[in-house]
Coordinates of C-alpha atoms and ligand atoms in Angstrom, one line a residue:
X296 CA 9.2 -201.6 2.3
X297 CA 8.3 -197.9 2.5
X298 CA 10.0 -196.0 -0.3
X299 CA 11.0 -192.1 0.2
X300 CA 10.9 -189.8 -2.1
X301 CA 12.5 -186.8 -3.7
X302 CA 9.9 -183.6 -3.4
X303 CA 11.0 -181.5 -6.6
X304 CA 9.5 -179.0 -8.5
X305 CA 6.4 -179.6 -5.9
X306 CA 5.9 -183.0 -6.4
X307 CA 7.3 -186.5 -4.7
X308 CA 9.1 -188.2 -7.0
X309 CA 11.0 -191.2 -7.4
X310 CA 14.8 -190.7 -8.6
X311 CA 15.7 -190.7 -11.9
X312 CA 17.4 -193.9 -12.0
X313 CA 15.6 -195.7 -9.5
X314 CA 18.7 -196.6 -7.2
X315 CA 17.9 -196.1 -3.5
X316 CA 19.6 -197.0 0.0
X317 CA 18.8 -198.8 3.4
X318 CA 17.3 -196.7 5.6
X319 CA 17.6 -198.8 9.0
X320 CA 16.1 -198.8 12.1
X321 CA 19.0 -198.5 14.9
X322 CA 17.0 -199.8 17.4
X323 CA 16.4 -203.5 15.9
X324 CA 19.4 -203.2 13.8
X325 CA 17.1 -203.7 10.2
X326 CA 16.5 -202.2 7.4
X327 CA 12.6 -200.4 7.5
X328 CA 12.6 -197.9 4.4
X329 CA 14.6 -196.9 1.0
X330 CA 16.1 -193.8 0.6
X331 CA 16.5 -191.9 -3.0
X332 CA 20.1 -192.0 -4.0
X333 CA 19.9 -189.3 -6.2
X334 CA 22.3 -187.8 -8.4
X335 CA 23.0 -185.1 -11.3
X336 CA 20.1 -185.5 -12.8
X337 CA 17.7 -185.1 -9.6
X338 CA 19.8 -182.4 -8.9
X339 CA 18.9 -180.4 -12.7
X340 CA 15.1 -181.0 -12.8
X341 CA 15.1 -179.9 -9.3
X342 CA 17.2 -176.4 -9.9
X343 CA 15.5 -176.0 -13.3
X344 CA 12.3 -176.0 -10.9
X345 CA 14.1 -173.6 -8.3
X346 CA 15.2 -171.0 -10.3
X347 CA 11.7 -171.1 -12.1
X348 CA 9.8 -170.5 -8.9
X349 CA 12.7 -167.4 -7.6
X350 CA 11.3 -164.6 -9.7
X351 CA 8.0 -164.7 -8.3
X352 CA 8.5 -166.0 -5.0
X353 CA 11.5 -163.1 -4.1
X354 CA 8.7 -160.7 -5.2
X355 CA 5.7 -162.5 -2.7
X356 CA 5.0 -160.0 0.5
X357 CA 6.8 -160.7 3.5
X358 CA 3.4 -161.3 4.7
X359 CA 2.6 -164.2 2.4
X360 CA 5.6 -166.0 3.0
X361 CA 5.1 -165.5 7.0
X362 CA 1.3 -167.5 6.1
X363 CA 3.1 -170.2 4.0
X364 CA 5.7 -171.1 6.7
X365 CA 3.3 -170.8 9.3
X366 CA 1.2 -173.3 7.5
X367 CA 3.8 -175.6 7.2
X368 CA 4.8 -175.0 11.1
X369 CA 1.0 -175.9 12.1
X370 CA 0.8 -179.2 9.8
X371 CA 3.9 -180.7 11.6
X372 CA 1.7 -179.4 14.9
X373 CA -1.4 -181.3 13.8
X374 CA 1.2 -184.6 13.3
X375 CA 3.4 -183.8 15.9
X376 CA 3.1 -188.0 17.0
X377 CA 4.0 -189.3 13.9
X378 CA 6.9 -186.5 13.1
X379 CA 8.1 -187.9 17.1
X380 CA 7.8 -191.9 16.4
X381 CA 9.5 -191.1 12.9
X382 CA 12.4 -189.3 14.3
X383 CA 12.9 -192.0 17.4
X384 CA 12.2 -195.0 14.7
X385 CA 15.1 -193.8 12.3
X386 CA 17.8 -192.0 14.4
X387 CA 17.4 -194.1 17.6
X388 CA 16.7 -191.3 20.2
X389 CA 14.2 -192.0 23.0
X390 CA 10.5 -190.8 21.9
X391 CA 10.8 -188.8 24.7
X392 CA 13.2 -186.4 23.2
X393 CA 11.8 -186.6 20.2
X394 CA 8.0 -185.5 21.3
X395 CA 9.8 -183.1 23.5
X396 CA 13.1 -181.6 22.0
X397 CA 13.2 -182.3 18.1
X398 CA 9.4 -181.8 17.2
X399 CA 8.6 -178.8 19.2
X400 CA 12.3 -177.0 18.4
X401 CA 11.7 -177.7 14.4
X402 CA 7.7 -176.1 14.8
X403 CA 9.6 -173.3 16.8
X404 CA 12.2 -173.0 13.7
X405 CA 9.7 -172.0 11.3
X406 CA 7.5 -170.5 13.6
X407 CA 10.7 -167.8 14.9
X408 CA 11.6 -167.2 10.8
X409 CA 8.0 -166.4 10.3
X410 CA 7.6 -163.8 12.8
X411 CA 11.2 -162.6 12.2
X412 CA 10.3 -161.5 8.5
X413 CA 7.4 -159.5 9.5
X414 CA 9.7 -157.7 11.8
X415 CA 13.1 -157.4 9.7
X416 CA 14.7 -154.2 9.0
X417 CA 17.5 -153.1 6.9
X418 CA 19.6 -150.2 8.3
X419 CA 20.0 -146.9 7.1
X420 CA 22.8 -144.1 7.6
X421 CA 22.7 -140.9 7.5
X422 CA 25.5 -138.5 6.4
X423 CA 24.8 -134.9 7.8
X424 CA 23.9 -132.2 5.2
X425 CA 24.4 -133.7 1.9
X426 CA 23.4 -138.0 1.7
X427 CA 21.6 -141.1 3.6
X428 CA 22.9 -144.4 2.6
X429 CA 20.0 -147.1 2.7
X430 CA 20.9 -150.7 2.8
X431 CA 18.7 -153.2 0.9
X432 CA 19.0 -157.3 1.8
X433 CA 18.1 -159.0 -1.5
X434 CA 17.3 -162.8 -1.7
X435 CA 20.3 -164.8 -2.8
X436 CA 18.5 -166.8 -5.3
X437 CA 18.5 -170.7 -5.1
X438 CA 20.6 -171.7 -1.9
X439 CA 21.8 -175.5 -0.3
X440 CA 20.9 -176.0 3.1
X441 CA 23.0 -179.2 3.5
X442 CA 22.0 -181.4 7.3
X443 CA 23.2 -184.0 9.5
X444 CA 21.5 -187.1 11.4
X445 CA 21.6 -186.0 15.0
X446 CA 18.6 -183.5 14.8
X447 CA 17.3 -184.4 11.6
X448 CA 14.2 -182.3 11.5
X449 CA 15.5 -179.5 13.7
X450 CA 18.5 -178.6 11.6
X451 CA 16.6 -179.2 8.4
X452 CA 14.3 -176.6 9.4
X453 CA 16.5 -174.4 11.3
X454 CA 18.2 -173.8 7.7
X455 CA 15.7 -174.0 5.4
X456 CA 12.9 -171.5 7.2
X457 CA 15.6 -168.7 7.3
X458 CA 16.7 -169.2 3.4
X459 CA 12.6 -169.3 2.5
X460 CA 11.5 -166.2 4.7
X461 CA 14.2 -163.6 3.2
X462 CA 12.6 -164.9 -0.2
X463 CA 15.3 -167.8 -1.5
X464 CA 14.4 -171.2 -3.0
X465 CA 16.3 -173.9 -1.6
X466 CA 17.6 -177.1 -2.5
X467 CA 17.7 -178.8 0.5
X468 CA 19.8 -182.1 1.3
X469 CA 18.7 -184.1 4.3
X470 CA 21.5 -186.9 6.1
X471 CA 20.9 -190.0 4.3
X472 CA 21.2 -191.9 7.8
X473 CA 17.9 -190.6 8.8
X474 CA 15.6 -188.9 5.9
X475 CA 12.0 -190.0 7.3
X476 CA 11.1 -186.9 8.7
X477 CA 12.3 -184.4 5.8
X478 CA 9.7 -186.5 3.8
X479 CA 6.9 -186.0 6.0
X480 CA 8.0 -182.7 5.9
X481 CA 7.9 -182.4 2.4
X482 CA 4.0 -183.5 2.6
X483 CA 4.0 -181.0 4.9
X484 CA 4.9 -178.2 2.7
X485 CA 2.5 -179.9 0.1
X486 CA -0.7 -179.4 2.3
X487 CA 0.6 -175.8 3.4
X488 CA 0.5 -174.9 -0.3
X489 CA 4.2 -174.1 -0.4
X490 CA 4.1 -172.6 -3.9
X491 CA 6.1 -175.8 -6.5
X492 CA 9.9 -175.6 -6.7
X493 CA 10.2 -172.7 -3.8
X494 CA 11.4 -175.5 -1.8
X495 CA 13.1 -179.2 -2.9
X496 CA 14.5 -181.5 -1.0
X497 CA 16.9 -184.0 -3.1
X498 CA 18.1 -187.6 -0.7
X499 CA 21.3 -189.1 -1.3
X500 CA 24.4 -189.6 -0.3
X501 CA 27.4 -186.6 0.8
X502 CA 29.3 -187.9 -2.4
X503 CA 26.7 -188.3 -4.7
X504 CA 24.3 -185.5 -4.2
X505 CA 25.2 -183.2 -1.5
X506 CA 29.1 -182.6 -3.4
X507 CA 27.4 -181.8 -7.0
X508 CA 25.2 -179.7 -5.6
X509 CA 28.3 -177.8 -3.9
X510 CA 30.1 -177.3 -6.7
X511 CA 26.9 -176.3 -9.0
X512 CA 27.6 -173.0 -10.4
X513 CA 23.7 -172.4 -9.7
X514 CA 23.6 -172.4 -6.1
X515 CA 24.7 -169.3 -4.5
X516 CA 25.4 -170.1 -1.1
X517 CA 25.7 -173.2 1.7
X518 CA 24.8 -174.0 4.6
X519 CA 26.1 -176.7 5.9
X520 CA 26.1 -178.8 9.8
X521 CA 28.0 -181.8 9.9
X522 CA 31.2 -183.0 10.9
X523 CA 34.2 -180.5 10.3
X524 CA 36.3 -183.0 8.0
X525 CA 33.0 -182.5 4.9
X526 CA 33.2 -178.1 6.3
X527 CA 36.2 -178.3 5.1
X528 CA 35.7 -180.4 1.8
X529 CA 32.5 -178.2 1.0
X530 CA 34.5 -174.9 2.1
X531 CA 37.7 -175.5 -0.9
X532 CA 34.9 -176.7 -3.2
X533 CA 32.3 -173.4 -2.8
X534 CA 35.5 -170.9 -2.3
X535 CA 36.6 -172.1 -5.6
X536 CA 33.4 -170.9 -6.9
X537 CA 33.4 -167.7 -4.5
X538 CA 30.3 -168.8 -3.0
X539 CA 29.3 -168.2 0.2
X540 CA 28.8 -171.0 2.8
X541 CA 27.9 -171.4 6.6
X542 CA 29.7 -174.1 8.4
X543 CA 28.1 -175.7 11.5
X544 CA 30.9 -178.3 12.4
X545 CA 32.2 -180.5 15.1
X546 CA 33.2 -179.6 18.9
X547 CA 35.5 -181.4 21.5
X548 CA 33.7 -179.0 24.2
X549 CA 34.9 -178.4 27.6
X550 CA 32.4 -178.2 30.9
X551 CA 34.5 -176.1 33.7
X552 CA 33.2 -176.9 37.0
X553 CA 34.3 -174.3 40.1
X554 CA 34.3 -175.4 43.6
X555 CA 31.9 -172.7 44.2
X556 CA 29.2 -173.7 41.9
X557 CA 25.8 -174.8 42.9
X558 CA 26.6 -178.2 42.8
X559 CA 23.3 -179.9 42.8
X560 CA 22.3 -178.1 39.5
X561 CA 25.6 -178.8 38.0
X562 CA 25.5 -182.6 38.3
X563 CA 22.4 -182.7 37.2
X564 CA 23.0 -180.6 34.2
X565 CA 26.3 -182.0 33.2
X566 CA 24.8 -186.0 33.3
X567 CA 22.6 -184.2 30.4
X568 CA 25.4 -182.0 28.5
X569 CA 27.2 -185.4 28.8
X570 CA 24.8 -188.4 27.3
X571 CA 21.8 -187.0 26.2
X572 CA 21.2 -187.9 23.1
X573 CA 23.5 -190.6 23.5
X574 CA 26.4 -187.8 23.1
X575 CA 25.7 -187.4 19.8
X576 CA 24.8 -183.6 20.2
X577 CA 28.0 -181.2 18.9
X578 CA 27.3 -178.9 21.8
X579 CA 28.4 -181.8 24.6
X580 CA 30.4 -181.8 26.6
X581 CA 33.3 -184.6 25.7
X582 CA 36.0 -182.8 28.5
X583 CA 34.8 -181.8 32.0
X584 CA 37.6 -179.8 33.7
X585 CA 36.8 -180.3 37.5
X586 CA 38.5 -178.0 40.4
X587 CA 40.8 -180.0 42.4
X588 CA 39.1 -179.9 45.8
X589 CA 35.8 -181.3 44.4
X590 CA 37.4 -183.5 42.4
X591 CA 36.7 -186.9 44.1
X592 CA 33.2 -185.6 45.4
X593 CA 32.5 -184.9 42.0
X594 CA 33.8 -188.5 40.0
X595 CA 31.8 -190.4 42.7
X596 CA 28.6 -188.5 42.5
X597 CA 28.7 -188.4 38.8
X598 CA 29.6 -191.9 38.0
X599 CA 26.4 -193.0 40.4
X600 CA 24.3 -190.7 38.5
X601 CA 25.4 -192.0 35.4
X602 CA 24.7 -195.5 36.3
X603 CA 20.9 -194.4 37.0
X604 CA 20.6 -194.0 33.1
X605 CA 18.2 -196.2 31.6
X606 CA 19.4 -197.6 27.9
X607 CA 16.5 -199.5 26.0
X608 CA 14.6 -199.4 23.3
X609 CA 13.9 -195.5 22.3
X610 CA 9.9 -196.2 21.8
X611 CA 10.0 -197.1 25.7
X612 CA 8.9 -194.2 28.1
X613 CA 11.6 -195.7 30.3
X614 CA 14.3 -195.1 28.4
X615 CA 16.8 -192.1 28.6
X616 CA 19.2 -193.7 26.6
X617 CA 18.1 -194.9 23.2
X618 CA 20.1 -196.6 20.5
X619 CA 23.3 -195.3 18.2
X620 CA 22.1 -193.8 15.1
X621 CA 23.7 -196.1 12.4
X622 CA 26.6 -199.4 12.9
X623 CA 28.9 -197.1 11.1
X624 CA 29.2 -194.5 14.0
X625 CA 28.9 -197.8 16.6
X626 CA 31.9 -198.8 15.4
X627 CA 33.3 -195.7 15.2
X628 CA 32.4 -195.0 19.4
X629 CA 33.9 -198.8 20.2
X630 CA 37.0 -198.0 18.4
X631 CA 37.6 -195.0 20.1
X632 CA 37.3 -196.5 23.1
X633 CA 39.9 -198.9 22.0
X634 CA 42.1 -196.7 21.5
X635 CA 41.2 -195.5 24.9
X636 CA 41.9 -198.6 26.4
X637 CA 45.3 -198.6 24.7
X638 CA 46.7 -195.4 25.7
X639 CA 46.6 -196.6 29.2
X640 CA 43.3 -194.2 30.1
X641 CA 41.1 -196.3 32.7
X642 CA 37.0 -196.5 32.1
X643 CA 35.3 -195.6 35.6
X644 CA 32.5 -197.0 34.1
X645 CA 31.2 -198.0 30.1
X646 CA 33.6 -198.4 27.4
X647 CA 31.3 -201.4 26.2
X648 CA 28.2 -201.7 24.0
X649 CA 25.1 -202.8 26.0
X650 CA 22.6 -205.7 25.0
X651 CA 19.4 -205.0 25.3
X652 CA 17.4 -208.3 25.5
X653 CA 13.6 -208.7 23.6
X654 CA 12.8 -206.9 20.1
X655 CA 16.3 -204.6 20.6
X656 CA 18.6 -207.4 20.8
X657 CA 20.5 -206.7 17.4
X658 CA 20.2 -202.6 18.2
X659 CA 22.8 -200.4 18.4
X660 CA 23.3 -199.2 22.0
X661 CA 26.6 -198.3 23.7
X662 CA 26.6 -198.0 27.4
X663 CA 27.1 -194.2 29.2
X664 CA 30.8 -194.2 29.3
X665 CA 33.2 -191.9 31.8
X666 CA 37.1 -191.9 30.8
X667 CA 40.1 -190.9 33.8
X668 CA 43.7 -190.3 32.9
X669 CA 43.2 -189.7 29.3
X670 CA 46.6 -188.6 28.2
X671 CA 46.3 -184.8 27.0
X672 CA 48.6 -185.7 24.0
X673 CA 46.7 -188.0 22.7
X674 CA 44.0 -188.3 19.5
X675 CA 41.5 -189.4 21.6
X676 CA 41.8 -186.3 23.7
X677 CA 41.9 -183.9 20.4
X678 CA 39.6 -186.0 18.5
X679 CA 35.1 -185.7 18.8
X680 CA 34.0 -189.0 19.8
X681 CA 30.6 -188.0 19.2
X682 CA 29.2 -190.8 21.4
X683 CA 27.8 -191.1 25.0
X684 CA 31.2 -190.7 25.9
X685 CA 33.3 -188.0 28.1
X686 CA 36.2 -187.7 30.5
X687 CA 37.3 -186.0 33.7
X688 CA 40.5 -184.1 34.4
X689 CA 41.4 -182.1 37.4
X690 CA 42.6 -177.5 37.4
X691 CA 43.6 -175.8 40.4
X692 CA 43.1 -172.6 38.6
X693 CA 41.1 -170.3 36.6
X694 CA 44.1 -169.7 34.6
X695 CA 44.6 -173.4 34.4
X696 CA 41.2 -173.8 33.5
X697 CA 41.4 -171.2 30.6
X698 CA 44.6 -173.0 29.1
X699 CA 42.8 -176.7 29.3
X700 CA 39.4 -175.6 27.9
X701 CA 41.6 -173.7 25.0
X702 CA 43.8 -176.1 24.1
X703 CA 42.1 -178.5 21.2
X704 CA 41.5 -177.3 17.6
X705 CA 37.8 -177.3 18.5
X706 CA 35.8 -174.0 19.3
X707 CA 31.8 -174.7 19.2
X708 CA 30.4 -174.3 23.0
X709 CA 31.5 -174.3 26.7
X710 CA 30.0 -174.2 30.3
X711 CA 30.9 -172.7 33.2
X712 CA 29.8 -173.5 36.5
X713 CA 30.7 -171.1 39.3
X714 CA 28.6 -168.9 41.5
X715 CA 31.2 -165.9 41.5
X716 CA 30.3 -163.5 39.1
X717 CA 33.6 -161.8 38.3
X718 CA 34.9 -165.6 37.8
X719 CA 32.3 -166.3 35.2
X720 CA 33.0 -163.2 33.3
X721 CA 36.8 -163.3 33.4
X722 CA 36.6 -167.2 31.9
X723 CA 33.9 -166.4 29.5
X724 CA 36.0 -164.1 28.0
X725 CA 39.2 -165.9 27.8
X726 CA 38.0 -169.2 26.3
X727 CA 37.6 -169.3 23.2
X728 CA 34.5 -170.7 21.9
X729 CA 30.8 -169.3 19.9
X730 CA 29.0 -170.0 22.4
X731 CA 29.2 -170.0 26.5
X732 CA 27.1 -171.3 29.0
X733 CA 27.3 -170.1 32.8
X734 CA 25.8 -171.9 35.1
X735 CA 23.7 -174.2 32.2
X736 CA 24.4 -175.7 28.9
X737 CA 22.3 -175.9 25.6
X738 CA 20.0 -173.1 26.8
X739 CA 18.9 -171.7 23.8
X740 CA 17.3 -168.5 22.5
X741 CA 16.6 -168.7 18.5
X742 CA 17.9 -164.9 18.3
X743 CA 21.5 -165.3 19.4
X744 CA 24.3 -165.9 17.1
X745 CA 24.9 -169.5 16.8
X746 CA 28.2 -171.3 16.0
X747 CA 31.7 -172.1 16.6
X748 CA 35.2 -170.6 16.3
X749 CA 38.3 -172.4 15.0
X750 CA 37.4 -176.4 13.6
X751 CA 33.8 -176.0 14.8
X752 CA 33.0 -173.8 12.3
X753 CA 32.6 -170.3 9.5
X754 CA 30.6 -167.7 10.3
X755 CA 26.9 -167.8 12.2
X756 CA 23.4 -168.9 12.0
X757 CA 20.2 -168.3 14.3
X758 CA 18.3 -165.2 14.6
X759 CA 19.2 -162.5 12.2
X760 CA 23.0 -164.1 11.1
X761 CA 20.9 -166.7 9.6
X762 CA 19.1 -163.8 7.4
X763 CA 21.7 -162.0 6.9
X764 CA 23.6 -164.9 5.8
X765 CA 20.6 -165.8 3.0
X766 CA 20.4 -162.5 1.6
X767 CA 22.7 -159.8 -0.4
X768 CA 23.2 -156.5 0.8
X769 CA 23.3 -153.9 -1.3
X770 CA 23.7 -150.6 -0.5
X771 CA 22.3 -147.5 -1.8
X772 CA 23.8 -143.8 -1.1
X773 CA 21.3 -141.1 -2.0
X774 CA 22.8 -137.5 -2.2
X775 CA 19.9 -135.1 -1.5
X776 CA 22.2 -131.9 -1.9
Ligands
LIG90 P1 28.7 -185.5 7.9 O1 29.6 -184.4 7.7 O2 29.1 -186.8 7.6 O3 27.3 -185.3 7.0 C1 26.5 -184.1 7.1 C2 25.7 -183.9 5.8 O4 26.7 -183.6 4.8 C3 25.0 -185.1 5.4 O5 23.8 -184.7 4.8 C4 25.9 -185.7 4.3 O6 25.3 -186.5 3.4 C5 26.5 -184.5 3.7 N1 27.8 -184.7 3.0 C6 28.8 -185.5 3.3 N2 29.8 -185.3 2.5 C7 29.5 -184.3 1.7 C8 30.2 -183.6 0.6 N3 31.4 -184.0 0.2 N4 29.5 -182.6 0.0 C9 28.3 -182.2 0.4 N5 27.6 -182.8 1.4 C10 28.2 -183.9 2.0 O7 28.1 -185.3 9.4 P2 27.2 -186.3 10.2 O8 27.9 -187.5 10.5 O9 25.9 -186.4 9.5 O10 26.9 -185.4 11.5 C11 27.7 -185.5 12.6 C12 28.7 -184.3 12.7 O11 27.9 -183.1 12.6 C13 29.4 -184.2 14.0 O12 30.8 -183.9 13.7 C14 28.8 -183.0 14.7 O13 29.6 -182.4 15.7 C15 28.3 -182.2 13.6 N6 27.2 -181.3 14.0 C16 27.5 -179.9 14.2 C17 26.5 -179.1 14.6 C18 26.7 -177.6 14.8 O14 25.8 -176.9 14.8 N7 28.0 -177.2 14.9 C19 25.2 -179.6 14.8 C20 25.0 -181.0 14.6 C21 26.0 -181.8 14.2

């Protein structure tokens, strides 16, 4: 059984105490690796490594750090297969997605950061006649980029190429559900020549690892994505310590859909914002809000599109539709949609787990499922199911709209679909979420602000809130008079 390993202080290394957990294969439902369950002591050799390697690494040129990430960006390049088949083989998503999404979005991580430093500026102001304030953005020192199972390589690096640029070492704490590629990724930074302890990346569990290293005195900010119940353990535990911490959390996010829009491109889009992979994407969208006089058009068309989805095993081409990343969350989906079921709401199709006959008979797989008359009032409606899951509900107004798509705790992303302009900008404005879609969903551009307002979220990351985020400002006022 293929053992991972901790990469600390530039080496990989078992943990201390030799405990480990299952690492399984959703697909087939078995256990195919161990994963370090590390704990205090991982967590001291690897900061005592860190905070080593911070002197001289916050003092390297922009230049040489660009080199080193870009080094790192063009090893996962010259692996890109193996990074693809180990993503699909732990977390269950279709190899498609994974030699198309994950692995080209994680090289285009690093890849952004790198250029980004080379092109940072800090700003200046000028007082007429007597001063000019200059503004420097100092590293942070050693900083937690904390990550979840649904993009496990693109969030790792997403976090971690932003913290390393602006001249931070990082200890870096990959899900425990899916840590394959963060160790290939650590042999990655190996062969790029990542200078030892700039970057380590500690496996465990939230409780064992990811909280100590939270509340660790040493670590001067977090990052965190993951599911908004931990944002808001991690958020008492670091404000405690006035420490500063990103939150990438949960969504319950509505798709608006105007009679007007250009339909053909909506359907197609909003079968993908809907089940791709498998729902378990924090940007989809779990409420569509359809206007009343496509409403029926719309259910029939959508339901017969989401029928053509094919769920299999994730290695297939085939398949669109791969497995659910761990039994845990299964069960999680199939009791939601018993409670579904209870509050009276009707499936138009799914609700069910799907067998899947041959080598992914004991898999994980949940079949694309569409809910009707979910009752507004109820959990189900408030809660992130998180699965391929979502459910319709008919507005006859903009106004209407506004109040539906406003009306959970949630806050991370919306779409709009509508072909009048003034529409799109009036309901952009009024909803209140980080980030809005017209006429698309999860288009992405690494230099916007990323994130979500209310429950989905603190502050934001991408572009230059993620450097700002990883570095100090100070500022320095200069009287020339
Ligand atoms: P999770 O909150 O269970 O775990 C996320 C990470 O935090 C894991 O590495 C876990 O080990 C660690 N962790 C758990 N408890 C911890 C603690 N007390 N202290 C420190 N670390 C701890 O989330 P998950 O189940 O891995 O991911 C799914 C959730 O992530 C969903 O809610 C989804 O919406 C959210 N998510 C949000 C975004 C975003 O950008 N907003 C992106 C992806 C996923």
């Amino acid at each position: 059984m293929k053992k991972i390993k901790n990469y600390i202080n530039g080496k990989l290394i078992h943990p201390e105490k030799s405990q480990y957990i299952d690492v399984y294969n959703p697909s087939i439902g078995e256990v195919y690796a161990l994963c370090p369950k590390s704990d205090e002591h991982d967590l001291k050799i690897a900061l005592k490594s860190a905070k080593k390697a911070f002197n001289k690494w916050k003092n390297t040129s922009n230049e040489y750090r660009r080199d080193i990430v870009l080094r790192i960006a063009n090893e996962i390049e010259k692996n890109k297969d193996k990074f693809a088949l180990a993503e699909t083989i732990d977390n269950g998503k279709p190899i498609n997605d994974s030699k198309n999404i994950d692995i080209p979005r994680s090289i285009d991580n690093l890849k952004f950061y790198a250029s980004s430093i080379i092109n940072n500026s800090s700003e200046s102001h000028s007082s007429p006649n007597n001063a000019i304030n200059y503004t420097l953005r100092d590293p942070l020192g050693v900083v937690a980029c904390i990550s979840p199972w649904n993009y496990p390589l693109h969030l790792l690096t997403w976090k971690i190429a932003p913290a390393l640029v602006m001249g931070n070492c990082v200890i870096a704490k990959p899900s425990e559900v899916t840590p394959m590629t963060a160790y290939l990724f650590s042999k990655a930074c190996i062969k790029a020549g990542l200078p030892k302890g700039v970057l380590n990346i500690i496996h465990g569990t939230g409780e064992g690892i990811g909280d100590k290293i939270v509340k660790n005195p040493n670590i001067k900010a977090v990052s965190f994505t993951g599911g908004t119940k931990t944002g808001k353990i991690i958020n008492k535990a670091a404000s405690s310590l006035l420490k500063k911490v990103s939150l990438e959390l949960g969504g319950k996010n509505p798709i608006i859909i105007f009679e007007d829009c250009n339909y053909k491109e909506m359907l197609k889009t909003t079968i993908r914002s809907s089940f791709a992979n498998q729902g378990q994407i924090c940007l989809c969208g779990e409420r569509i809000f359809i206007q009343d006089s496509i409403y029926d058009k719309f259910k029939r068309d959508f339901v017969k599109e989401a029928k053509k989805l094919k769920i299999g095993d994730p290695l297939k081409l085939t398949s669109n539709q791969g497995a659910i990343v761990s039994k845990q969350h299964y069960d999680k989906i199939l009791s939601y949609f018993d409670r579904v079921k209870e509050n009276g709401a009707k499936f138009l199709i799914g609700g069910n787990s799907k067998k899947i006959t041959g080598k992914c008979s004991n898999g994980w797989f949940i079949e694309p499922s569409i809910i009707e008359n979910l009752e507004r009032s109820s959990e189900c409606y408030k809660q992130e199911a998180f699965g391929p899951v979502t459910s319709l509900y008919k507005f006859k107004s903009k106004k209407e709209a506004i109040d539906l798509a406003n009306e959970t705790e949630y806050g991370l992303s919306a779409s709009i679909w509508t072909s009048d302009l003034s529409t799109a900008h009036q309901v952009a404005k009024m909803i209140e979420f980080g980030i809005v879609w017209v006429n698309a969903w999860n288009l992405r551009d690494l230099r916007t602000p990323f994130g979500g307002m209310k429950d989905s979220g603190l502050g934001r990351e991408g572009g230059r809130e993620s450097m700002l985020f990883f570095s100090e400002p100070k500022n320095i006022c200069i009287n020339y008079n």
